[in-house]
XYZ file of C-alpha atoms in Angstrom:
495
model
C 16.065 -9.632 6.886
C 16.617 -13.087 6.052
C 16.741 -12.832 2.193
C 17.672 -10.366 -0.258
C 14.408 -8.877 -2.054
C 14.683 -8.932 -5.828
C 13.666 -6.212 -7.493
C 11.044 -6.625 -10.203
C 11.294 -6.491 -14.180
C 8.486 -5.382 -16.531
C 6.956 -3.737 -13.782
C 5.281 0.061 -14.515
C 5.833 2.106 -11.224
C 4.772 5.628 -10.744
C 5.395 7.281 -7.055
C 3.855 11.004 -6.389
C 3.939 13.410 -3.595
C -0.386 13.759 -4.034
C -0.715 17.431 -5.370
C -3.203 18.846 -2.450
C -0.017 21.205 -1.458
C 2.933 21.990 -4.491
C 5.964 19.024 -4.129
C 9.251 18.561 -4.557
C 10.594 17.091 -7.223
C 11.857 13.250 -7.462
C 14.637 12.540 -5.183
C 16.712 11.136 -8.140
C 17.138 6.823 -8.884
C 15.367 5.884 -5.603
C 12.227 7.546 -6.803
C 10.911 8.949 -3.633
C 9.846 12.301 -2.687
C 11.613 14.906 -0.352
C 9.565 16.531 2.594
C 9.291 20.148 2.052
C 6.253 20.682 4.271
C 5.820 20.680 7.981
C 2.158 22.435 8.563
C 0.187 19.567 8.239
C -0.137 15.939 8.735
C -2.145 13.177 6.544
C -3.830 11.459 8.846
C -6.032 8.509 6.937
C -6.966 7.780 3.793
C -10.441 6.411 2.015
C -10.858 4.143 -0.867
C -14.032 4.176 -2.125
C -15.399 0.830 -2.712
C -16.002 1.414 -6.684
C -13.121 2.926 -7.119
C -12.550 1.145 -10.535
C -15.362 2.906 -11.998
C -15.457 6.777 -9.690
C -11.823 6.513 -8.950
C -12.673 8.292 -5.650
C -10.710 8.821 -2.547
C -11.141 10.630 0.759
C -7.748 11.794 2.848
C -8.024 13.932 5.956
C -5.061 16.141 6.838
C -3.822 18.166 9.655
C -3.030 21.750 9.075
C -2.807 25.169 10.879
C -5.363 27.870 9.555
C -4.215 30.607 7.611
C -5.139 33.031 10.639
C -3.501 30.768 13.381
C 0.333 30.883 14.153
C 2.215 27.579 14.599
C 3.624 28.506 17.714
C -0.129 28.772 18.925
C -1.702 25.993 21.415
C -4.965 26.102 19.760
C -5.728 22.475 17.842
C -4.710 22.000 13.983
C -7.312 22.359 11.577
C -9.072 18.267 10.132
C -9.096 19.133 6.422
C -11.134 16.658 4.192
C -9.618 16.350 0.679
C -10.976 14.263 -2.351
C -9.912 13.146 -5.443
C -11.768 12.181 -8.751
C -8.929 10.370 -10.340
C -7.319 8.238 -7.977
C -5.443 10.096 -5.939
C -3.557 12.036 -8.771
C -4.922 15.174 -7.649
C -6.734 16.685 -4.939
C -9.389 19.143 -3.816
C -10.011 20.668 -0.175
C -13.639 20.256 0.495
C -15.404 23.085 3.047
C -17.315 20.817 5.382
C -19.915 20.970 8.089
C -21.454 18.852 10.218
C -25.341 19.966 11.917
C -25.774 19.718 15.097
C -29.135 20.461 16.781
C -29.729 22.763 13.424
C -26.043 24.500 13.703
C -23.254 23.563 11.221
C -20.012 23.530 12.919
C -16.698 23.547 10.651
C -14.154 21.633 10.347
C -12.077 23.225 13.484
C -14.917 22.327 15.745
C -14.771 18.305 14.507
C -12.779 15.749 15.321
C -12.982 12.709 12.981
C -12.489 9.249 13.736
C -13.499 6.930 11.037
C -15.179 7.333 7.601
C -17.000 4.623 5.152
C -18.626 4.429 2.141
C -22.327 3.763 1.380
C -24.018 1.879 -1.765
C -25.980 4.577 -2.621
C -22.904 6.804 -2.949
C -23.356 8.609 0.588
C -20.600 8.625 3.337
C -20.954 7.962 7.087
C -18.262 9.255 9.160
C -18.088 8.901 13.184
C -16.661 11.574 15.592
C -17.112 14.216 18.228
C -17.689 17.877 18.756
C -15.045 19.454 20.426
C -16.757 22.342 21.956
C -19.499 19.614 23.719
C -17.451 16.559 23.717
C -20.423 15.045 22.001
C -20.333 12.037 20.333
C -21.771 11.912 16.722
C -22.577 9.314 13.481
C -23.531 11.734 10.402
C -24.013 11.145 6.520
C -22.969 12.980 3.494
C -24.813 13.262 0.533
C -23.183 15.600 -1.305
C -19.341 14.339 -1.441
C -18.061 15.166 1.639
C -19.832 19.232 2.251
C -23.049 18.963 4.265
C -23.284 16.655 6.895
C -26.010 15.678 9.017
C -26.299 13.702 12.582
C -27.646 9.779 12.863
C -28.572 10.398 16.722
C -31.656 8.437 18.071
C -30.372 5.837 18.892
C -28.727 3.344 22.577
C -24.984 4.531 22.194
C -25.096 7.961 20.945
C -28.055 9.067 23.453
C -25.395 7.701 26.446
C -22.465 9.434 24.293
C -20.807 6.287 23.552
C -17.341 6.880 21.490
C -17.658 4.762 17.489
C -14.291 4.607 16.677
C -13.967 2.313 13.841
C -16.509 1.769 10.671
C -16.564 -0.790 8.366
C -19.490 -1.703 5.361
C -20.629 -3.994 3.558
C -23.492 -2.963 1.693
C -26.143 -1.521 4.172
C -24.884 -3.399 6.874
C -22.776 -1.471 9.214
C -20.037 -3.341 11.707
C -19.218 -0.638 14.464
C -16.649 -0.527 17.473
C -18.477 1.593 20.164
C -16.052 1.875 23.178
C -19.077 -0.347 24.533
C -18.315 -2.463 22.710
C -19.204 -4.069 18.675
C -22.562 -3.667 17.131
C -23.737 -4.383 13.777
C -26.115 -1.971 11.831
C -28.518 -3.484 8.759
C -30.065 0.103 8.118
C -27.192 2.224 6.833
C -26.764 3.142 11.065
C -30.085 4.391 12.364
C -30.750 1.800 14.279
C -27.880 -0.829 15.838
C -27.547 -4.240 17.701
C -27.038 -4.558 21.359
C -23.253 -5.477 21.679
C -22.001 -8.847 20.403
C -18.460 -8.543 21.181
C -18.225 -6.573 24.927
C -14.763 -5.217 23.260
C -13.691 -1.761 22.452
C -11.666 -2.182 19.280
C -10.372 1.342 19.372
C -7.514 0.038 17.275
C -7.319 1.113 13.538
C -7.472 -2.426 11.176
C -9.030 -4.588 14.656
C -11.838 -5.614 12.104
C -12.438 -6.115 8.500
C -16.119 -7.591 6.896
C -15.535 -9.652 4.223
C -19.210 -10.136 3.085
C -22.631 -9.273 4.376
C -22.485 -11.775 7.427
C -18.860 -12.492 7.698
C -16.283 -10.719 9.401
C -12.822 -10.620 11.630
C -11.964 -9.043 14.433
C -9.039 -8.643 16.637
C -9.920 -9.161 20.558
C -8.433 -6.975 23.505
C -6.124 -10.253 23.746
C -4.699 -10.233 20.643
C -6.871 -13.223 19.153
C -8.086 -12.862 15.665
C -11.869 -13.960 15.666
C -14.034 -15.206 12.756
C -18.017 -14.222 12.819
C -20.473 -15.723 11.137
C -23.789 -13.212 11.646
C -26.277 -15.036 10.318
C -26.053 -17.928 12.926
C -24.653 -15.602 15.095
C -21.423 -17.352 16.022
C -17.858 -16.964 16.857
C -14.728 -18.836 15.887
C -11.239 -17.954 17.479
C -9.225 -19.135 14.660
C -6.186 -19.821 16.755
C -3.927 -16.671 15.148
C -2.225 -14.385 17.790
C -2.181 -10.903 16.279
C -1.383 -8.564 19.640
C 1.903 -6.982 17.915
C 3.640 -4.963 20.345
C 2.518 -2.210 23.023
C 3.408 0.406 20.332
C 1.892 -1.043 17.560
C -1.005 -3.556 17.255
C -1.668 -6.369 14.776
C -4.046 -5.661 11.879
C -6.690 -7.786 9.497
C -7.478 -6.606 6.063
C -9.829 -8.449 3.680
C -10.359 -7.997 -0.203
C -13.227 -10.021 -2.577
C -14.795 -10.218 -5.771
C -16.772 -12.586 -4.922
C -16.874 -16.156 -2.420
C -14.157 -18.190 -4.658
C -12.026 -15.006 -4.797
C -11.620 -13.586 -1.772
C -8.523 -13.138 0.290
C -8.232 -12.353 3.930
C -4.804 -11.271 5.919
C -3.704 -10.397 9.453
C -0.421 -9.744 10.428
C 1.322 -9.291 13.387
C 4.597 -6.720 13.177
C 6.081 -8.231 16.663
C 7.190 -11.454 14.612
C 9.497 -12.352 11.763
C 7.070 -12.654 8.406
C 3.621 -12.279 10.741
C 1.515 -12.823 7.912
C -1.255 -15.211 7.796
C -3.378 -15.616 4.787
C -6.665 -16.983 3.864
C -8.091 -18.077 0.714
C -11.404 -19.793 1.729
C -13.013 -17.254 3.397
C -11.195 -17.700 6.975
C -11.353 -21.792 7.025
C -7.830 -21.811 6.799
C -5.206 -20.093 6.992
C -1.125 -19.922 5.883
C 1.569 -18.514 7.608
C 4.376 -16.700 5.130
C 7.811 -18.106 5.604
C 9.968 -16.447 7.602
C 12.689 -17.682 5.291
C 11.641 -15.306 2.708
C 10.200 -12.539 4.566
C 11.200 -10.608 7.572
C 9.307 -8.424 9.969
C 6.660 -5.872 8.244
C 5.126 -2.740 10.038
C 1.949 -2.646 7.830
C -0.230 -4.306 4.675
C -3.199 -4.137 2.176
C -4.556 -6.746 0.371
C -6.333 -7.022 -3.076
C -8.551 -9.377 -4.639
C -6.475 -11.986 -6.830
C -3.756 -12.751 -4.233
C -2.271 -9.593 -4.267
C -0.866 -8.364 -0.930
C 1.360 -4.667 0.127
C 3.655 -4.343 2.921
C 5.922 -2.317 4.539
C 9.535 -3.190 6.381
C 11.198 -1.677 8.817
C 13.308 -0.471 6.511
C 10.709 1.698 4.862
C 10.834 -0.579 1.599
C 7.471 -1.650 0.057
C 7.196 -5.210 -0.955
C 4.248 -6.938 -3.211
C 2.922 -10.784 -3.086
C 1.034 -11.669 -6.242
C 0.497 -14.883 -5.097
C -0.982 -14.962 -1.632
C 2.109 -14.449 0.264
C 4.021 -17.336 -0.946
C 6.522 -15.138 -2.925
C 7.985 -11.532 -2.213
C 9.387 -8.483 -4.462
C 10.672 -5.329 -3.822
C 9.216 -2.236 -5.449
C 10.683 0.777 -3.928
C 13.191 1.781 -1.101
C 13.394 3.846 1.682
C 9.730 6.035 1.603
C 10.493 8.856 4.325
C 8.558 9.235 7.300
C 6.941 6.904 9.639
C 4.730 5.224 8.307
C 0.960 5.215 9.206
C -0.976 3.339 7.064
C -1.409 1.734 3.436
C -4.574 0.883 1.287
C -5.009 0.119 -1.884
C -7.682 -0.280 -5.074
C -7.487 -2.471 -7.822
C -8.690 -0.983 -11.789
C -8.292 -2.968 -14.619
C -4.660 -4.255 -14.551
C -3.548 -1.649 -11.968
C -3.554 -1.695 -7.930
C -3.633 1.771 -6.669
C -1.422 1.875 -4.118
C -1.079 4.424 -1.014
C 1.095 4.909 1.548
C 0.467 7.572 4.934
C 3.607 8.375 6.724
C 3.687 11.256 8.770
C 3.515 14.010 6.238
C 3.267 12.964 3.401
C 0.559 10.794 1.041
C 2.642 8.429 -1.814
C 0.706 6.950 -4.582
C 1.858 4.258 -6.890
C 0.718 2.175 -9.865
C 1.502 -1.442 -9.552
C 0.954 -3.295 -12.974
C -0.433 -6.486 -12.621
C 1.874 -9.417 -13.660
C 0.841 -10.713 -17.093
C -1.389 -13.887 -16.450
C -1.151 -17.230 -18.550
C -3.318 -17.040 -21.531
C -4.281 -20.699 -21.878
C -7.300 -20.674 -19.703
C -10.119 -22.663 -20.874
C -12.632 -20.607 -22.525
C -16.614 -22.152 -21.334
C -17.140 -25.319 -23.259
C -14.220 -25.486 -24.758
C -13.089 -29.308 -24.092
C -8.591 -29.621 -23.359
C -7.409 -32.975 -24.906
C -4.039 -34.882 -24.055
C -3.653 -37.985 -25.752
C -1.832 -40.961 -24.270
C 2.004 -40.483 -26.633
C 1.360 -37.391 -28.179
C 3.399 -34.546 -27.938
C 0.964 -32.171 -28.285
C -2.385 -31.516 -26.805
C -5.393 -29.613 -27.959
C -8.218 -26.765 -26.874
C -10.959 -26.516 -28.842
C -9.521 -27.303 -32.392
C -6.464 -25.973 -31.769
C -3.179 -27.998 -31.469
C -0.333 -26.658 -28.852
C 3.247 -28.638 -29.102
C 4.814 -30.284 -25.906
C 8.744 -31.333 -25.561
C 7.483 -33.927 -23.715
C 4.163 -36.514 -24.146
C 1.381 -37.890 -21.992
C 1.760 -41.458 -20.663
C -0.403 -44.743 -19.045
C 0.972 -45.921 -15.838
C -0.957 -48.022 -13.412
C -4.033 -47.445 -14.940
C -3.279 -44.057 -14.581
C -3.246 -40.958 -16.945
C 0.028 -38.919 -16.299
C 0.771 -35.195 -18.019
C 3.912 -32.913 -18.181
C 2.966 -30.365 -15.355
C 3.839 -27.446 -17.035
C 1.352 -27.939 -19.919
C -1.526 -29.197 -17.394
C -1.188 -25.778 -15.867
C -0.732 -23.417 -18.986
C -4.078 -25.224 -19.964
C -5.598 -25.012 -16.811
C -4.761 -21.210 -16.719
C -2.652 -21.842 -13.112
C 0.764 -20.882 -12.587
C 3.144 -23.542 -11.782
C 6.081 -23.061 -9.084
C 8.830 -26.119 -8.544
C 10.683 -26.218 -5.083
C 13.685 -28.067 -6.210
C 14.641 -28.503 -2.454
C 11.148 -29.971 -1.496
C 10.697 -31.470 -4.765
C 6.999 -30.148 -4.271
C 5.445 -28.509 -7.608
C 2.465 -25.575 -6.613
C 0.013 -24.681 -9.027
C -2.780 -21.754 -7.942
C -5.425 -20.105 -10.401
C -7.348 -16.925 -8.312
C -8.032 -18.253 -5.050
C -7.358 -21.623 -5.338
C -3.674 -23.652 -4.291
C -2.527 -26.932 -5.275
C 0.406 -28.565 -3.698
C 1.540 -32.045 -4.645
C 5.104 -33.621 -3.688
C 7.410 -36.139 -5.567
C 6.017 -39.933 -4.863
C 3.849 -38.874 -2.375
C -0.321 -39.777 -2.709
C -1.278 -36.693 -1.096
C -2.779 -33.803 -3.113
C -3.333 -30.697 -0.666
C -5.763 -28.275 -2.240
C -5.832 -24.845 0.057
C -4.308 -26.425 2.978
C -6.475 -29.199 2.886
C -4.587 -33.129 2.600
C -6.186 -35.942 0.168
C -5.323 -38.768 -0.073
C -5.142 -40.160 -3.688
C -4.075 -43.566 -5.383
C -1.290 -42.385 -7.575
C 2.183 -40.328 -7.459
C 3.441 -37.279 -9.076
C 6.622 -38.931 -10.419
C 9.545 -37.470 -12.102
C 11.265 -38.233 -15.173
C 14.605 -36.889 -17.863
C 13.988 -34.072 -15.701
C 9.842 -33.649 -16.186
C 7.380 -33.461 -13.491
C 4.674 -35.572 -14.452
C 1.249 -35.187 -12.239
C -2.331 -37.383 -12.697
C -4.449 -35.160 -14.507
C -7.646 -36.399 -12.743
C -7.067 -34.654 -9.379
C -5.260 -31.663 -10.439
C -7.940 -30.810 -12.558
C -10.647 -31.351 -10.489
C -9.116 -28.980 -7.386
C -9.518 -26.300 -10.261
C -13.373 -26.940 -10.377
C -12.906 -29.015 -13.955
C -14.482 -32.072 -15.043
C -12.175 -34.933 -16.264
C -13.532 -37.755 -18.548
C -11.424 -40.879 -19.818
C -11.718 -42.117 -23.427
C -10.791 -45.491 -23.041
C -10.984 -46.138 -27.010
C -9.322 -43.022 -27.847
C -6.677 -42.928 -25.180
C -7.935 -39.465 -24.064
C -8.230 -37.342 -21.391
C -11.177 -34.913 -22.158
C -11.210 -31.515 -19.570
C -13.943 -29.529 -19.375
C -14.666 -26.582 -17.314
């Protein structure tokens, strides 16, 4: 590692052994949890994709029946579990799946991939083991009764799905065919666009109804746009290693908050993030971050990983800065996901046999944002500037300089509701708000909003120690309207 990871203050952090089997109790200060049990094996976890309002998740796990010895040869039981409250605690859930009007259990399933439906139904992909069949079923009842989505080009020639993702009704599927997209909840599918198998867990991610990534049998992450039916290599290696392949997670709220990442774990700080909905994208410094083995992403910014060292870092700002939150989590580690409610992310973390849940606690965010049509004032010489009708001091005032209106950076970004970073070494100040990044350096007339370079007609200059940016341009990248009051001497902001 290149740097030594801080660990966070004012940060609430819970970690639990999830309560489907009894636990251990904490491992003392490093606030992990021993491994007592060796009959089973958590093999995947599912987020539900309103999990702020049902708090639902789906785990599978790998156990030996109560009749079969572990010494036997016969194949581990796939147990579904489910919890109602966030993966606090858990329930096993009996489950069938028809096929031609029998119900086979759970030892006569093998599961491959499971996703989540608007209407509150679940599709999950697999294949009998007694027939080697192929299957796509749905679940209306939580996760009991399943029944077979058959009639259709793959699963008539018993085509393996091995990976699912949604995004409302449409489906995105990896047949060992190759991908095929679904607009009917997966009755019916495309012929392949991608002649691929992406048998790989996290090869693709959707990130709205017609846009999603996927990584190629070369390593190459791709960019899709459906509706014109078009592919862009976006010029990002993610092949990892022959042990363990890259990944691409995505997270949104919506288009101007969105954030997609891929990583590849074969290269110091592999991360590469996008804020604009895959136009472009940033690799993490390696000066900051080492190698990681896995990640999640949430909407805000807000990205998980896991080092080598089993310690779980968090980004709250797109990958630009790094924390530490815990040390050492036992077992290898599988996978991570996560699920943002309120002010908390979710977090959860698969190793080999075990299931660890955290709450991260969102940073507290600058209060100053604008509220809607409320007008920000700075005044050229005052040392104070207003919101509405109310006054806020500054230690240091607004000034004219070639025709230009320039304002103490720090206030411009409390009032802007963007967080403000200074790289002394650089001498570049960074301001970002959601999914939006503003970079501007020292005497230089470029402003570079989300990786993009503009050229402008004035300088951020520096002075008695102040960073001093035009107001004009800064304001603007945030989506805000600048006027000039000549008379008055007054910039007027307006969202």
């Amino acid at each position: 590692m290149k740097n030594m990871w801080r660990y966070s203050k004012g940060i609430i952090i819970t970690i639990m052994l999830l309560i489907v089997f009894p636990f251990s109790a904490w491992a003392g200060e490093t606030q992990q949890c021993k491994i007592v049990l060796s009959s089973y094996q958590v093999l995947n976890v599912f987020i539900s994709p309103n999990f702020a309002a049902d708090k639902t998740v789906f785990a599978f796990i790998e156990e030996y029946p109560d009749y079969q010895s572990k010494a036997s040869n016969l194949p581990k039981e796939k147990v579904l579990c489910r919890s109602r409250d966030g993966g606090v605690t858990w329930e096993k859930i009996k489950w069938y799946v028809k096929d031609n009007n029998v119900y086979k259990n759970s030892m006569d399933v093998l599961p491959f991939d499971m996703t989540f439906m608007p209407d509150g139904s679940l599709l999950l992909a697999g294949q009998f083991r007694d027939t080697n069949k192929y299957f796509l079923c749905y679940s209306k009842d939580g996760g009991g009764k399943w029944e077979t989505l058959e009639e259709n080009q793959y699963f008539e020639q018993n085509i393996p799905l091995y990976n699912l993702e949604t995004e409302g009704n449409n489906l995105l599927g990896a047949f060992n065919s190759g991908l095929a997209v679904s607009k009917d909840g997966g009755e019916t599918w495309s012929n392949a666009i991608l002649p691929t198998a992406l048998t790989e867990d996290g090869a693709l991610t959707v990130l709205d109804a017609n846009t999603f990534f996927v990584i190629n049998s070369g390593g190459n992450l791709l960019a899709r746009d459906d509706e014109k039916g078009k592919w862009r290599d976006t010029g990002i290696s993610l092949y990892g290693t022959v042990s363990q392949k890259g990944k691409v997670t995505a997270a949104s709220t919506s288009a101007e908050d969105s954030i997609i990442v891929g990583f590849n774990p074969a290269i110091t700080a592999g991360i590469y993030v996008s804020k604009d909905n895959g136009e472009n994208w940033k690799k993490c410094d390696d000066n900051v971050l080492g190698r990681v083995l896995n990640l999640t992403a949430a909407p805000g910014g807000y990205i998980f990983a896991v080092t080598p060292e089993k310690n779980l870092l968090v980004s709250s700002n797109y990958g630009t800065d790094w924390e530490a939150l815990t040390t050492k989590i036992f077992g290898e580690i599988k996978d991570i996901k996560c699920a943002a409610s309120g002010n908390t992310i979710v977090v959860l973390v698969v190793t080999n046999d075990n299931l660890y849940r955290m709450e991260y606690q969102k940073p507290q965010q600058n209060q100053n944002t604008v509220p809607a049509n409320t007008t920000i004032k700075f005044i050229v010489g005052r040392n104070s500037y207003t919101v509405g009708e109310n006054a806020i001091g500054m230690d240091a005032a607004s000034f004219l300089e070639n025709e230009r209106m320039y304002v103490p950076v720090r206030y411009l970004g409390n009032a802007l509701g963007a967080t403000i970073k200074w790289d002394e070494g650089t001498q570049t100040v960074t301001l970002y708000k959601g999914s939006v990044e503003v970079n501007l350096v020292i005497n230089n007339n470029e402003i570079i909003v989300n990786g993009q370079s503009k050229n402008i007609d004035t300088v951020p200059i520096e002075r008695s120690g102040r960073v001093y940016i035009p107001a004009r341009f800064v304001a603007e990248a945030f989506g805000y309207q600048v006027a000039w009051d000549e008379e008055t001497e007054t910039v007027n902001v307006t969202k």
